GROMACS .gro file of C-alpha atoms in nm:
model
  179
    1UNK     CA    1  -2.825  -2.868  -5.067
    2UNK     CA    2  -2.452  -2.740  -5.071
    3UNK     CA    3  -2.327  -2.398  -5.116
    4UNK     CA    4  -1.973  -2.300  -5.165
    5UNK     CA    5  -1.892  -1.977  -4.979
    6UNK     CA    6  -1.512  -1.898  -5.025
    7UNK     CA    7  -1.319  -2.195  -4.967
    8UNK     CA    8  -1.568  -2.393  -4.776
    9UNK     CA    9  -1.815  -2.614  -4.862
   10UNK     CA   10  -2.159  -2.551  -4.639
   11UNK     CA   11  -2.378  -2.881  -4.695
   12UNK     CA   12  -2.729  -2.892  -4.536
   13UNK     CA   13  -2.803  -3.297  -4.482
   14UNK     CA   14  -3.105  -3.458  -4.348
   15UNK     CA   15  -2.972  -3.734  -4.148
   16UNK     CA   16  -2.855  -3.863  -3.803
   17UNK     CA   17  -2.567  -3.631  -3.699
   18UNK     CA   18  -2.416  -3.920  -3.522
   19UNK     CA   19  -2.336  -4.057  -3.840
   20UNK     CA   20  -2.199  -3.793  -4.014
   21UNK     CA   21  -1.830  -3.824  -4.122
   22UNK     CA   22  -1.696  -3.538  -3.997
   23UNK     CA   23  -1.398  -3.473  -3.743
   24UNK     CA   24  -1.643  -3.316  -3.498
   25UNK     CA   25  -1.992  -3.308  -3.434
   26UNK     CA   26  -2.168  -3.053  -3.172
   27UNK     CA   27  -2.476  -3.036  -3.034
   28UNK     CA   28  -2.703  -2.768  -2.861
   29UNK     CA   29  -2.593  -2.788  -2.485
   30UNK     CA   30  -2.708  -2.636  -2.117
   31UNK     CA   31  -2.486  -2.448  -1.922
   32UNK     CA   32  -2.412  -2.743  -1.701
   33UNK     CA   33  -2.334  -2.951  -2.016
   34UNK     CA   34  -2.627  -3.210  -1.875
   35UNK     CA   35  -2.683  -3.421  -2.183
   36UNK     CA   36  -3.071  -3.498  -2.180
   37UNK     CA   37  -3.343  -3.546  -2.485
   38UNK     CA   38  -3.254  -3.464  -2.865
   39UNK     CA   39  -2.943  -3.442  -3.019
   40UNK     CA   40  -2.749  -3.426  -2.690
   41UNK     CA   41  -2.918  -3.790  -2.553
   42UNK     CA   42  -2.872  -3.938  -2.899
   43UNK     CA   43  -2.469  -3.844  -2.872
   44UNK     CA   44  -2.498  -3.986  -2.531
   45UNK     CA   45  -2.648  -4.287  -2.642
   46UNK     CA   46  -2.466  -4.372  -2.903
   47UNK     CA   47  -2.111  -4.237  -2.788
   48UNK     CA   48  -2.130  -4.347  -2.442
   49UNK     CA   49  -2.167  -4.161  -2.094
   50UNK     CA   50  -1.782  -4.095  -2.124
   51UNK     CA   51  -1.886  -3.809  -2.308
   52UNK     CA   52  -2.088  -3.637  -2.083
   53UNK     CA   53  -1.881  -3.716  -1.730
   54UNK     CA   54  -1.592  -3.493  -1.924
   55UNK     CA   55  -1.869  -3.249  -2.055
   56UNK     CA   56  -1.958  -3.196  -1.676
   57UNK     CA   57  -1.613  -3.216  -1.571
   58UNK     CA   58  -1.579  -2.874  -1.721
   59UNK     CA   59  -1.868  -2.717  -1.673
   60UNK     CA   60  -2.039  -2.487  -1.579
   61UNK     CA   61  -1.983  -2.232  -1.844
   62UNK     CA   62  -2.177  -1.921  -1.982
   63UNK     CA   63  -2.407  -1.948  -2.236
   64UNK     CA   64  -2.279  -1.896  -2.561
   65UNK     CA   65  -1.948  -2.106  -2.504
   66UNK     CA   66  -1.814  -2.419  -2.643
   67UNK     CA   67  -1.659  -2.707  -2.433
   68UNK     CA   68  -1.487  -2.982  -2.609
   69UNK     CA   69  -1.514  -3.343  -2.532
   70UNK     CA   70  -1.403  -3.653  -2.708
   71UNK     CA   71  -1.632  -3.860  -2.925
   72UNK     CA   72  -1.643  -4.151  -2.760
   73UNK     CA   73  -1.754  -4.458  -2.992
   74UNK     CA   74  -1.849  -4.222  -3.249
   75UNK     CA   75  -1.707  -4.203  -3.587
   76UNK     CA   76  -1.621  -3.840  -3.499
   77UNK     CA   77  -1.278  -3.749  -3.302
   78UNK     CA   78  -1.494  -3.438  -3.126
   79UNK     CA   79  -1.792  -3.295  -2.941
   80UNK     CA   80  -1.843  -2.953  -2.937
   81UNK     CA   81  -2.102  -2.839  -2.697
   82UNK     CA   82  -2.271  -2.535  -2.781
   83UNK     CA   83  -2.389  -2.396  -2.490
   84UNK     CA   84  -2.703  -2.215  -2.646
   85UNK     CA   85  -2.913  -2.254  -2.300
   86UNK     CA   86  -2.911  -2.218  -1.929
   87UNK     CA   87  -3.067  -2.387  -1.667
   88UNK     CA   88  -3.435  -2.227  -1.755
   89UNK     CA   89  -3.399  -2.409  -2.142
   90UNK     CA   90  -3.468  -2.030  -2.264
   91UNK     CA   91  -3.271  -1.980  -2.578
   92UNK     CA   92  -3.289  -1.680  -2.839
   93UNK     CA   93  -3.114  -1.605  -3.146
   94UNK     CA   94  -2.831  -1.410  -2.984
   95UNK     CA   95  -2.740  -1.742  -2.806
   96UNK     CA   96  -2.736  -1.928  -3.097
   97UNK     CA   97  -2.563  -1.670  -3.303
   98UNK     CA   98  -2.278  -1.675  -3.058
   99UNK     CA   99  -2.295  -2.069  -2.998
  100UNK     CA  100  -2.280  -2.125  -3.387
  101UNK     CA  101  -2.000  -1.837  -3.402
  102UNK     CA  102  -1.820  -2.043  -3.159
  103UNK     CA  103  -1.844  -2.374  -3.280
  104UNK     CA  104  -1.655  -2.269  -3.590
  105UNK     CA  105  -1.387  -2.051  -3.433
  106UNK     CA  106  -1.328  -2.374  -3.158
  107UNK     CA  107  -1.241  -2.613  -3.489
  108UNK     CA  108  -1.052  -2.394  -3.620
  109UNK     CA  109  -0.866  -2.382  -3.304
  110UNK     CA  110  -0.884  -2.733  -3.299
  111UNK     CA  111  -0.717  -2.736  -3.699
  112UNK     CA  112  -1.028  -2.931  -3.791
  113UNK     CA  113  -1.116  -2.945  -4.152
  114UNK     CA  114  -1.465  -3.042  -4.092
  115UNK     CA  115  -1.764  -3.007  -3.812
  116UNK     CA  116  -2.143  -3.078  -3.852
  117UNK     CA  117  -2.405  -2.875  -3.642
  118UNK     CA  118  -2.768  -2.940  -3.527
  119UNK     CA  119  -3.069  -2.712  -3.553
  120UNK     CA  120  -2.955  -2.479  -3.209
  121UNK     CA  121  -3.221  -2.455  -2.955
  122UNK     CA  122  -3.564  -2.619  -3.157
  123UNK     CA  123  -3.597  -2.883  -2.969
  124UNK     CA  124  -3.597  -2.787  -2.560
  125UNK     CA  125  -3.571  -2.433  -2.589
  126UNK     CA  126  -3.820  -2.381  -2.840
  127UNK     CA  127  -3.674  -2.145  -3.101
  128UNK     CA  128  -3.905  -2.123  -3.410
  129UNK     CA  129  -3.700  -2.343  -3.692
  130UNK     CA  130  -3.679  -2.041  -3.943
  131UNK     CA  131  -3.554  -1.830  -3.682
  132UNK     CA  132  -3.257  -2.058  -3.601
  133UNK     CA  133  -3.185  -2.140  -3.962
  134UNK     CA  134  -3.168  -1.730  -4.042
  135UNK     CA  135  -2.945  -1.700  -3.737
  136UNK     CA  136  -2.721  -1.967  -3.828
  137UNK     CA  137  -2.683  -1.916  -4.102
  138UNK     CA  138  -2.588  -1.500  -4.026
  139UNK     CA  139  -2.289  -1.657  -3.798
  140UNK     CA  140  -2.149  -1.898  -4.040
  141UNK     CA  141  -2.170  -1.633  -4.340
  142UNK     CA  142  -2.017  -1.364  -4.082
  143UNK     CA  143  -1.758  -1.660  -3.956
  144UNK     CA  144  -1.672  -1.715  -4.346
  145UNK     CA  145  -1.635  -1.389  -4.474
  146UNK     CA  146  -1.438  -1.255  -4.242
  147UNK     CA  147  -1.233  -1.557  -4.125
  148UNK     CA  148  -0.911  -1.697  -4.329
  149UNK     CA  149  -1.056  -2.044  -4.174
  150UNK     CA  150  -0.921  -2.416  -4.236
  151UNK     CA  151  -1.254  -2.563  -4.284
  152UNK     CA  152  -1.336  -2.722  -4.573
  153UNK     CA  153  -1.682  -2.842  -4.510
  154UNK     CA  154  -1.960  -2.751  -4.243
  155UNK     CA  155  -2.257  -2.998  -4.240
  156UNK     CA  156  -2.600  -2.816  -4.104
  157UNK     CA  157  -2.785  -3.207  -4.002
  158UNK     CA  158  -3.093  -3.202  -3.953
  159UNK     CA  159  -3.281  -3.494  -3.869
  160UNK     CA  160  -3.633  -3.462  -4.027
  161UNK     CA  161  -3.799  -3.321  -4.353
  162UNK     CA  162  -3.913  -3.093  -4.189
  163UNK     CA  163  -3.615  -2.901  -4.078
  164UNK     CA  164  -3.452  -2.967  -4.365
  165UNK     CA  165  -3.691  -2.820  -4.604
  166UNK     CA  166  -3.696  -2.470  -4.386
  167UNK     CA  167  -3.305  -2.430  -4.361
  168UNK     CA  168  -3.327  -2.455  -4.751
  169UNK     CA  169  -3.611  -2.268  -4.811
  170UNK     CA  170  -3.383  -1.989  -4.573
  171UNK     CA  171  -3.054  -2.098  -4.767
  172UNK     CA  172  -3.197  -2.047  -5.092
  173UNK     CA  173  -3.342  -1.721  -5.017
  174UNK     CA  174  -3.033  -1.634  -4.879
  175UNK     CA  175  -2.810  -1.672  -5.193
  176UNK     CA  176  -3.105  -1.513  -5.391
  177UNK     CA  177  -3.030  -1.172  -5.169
  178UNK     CA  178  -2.623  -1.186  -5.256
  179UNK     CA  179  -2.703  -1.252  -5.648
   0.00000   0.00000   0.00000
């Protein structure tokens, strides 16, 4: 499902983020930017420990901060790591509000034109998928409207049916409210 909200495309995707062809991909991080389980081991895994011996390198940081790595072997240039967690793996939707916030004002410091985003805090820190589709999608609306931003495309990826089908169900509703 894609939605054009000013300038920029937003793009909901079921697929492996890893593979996404964006300039930077992030993923739902700890305060010590340990890269475990989910999206963060699959980045790991696929990008190489590179990225998170930088991630580490500039950690710790408080929770709803971004710390930018490079990609490794990804097809990505960037890693944003959204720190949506500390070391308890609690998370709420003021986290990710601020995490997602982040992640979009970091690329545009960055002059990115794209970035791609996980599901923040469903997997370890247990945060009800609805709730974190509502939420992220309140900080990229908030981001959008109020930002004169250089991205052209942000890519929600979500890596089962299951997910997917909620962040449209809330994305649809969503647009239903503003018609």
């Amino acid at each position: 499902m894609r939605v054009k909200i000013g300038r920029t495309i937003l793009e909901i995707v079921k697929c492996d983020i890893t593979e996404v062809d964006v300039e930077a991909i992030s993923n739902a991080a700890n305060d010590y930017l340990w890269m475990g389980s989910g999206v963060a081991g699959a980045i790991k895994k696929k990008g190489g420990d590179e990225i998170e011996k930088e991630a580490i390198a500039k950690g710790p940081v408080e929770i709803g901060e971004v710390v930018v790595t490079g990609a490794g072997k990804l097809k990505a240039k960037y890693v944003l790591h959204a720190v949506v967690m500390g070391q308890n793996h609690k998370t709420d939707t003021d986290y990710v509000k601020k995490a997602t916030y982040r992640v979009l004002e970091k690329s545009d410091e960055l002059g990115l034109s794209s970035v791609a985003l996980p599901a923040f805090g469903t997997g370890v820190g247990r945060l009800p998928m609805a709730d974190c589709a509502k939420t992220m999608f309140d900080a990229i609306f908030d981001y959008l409207l109020k930002v004169n931003t250089g991205l052209q495309k942000i890519i929600i990826a979500l890596f089962d049916d299951g997910a997917y089908n909620i962040f449209r169900k809330v994305l649809e509703e969503r647009f239903k409210r503003r018609g």
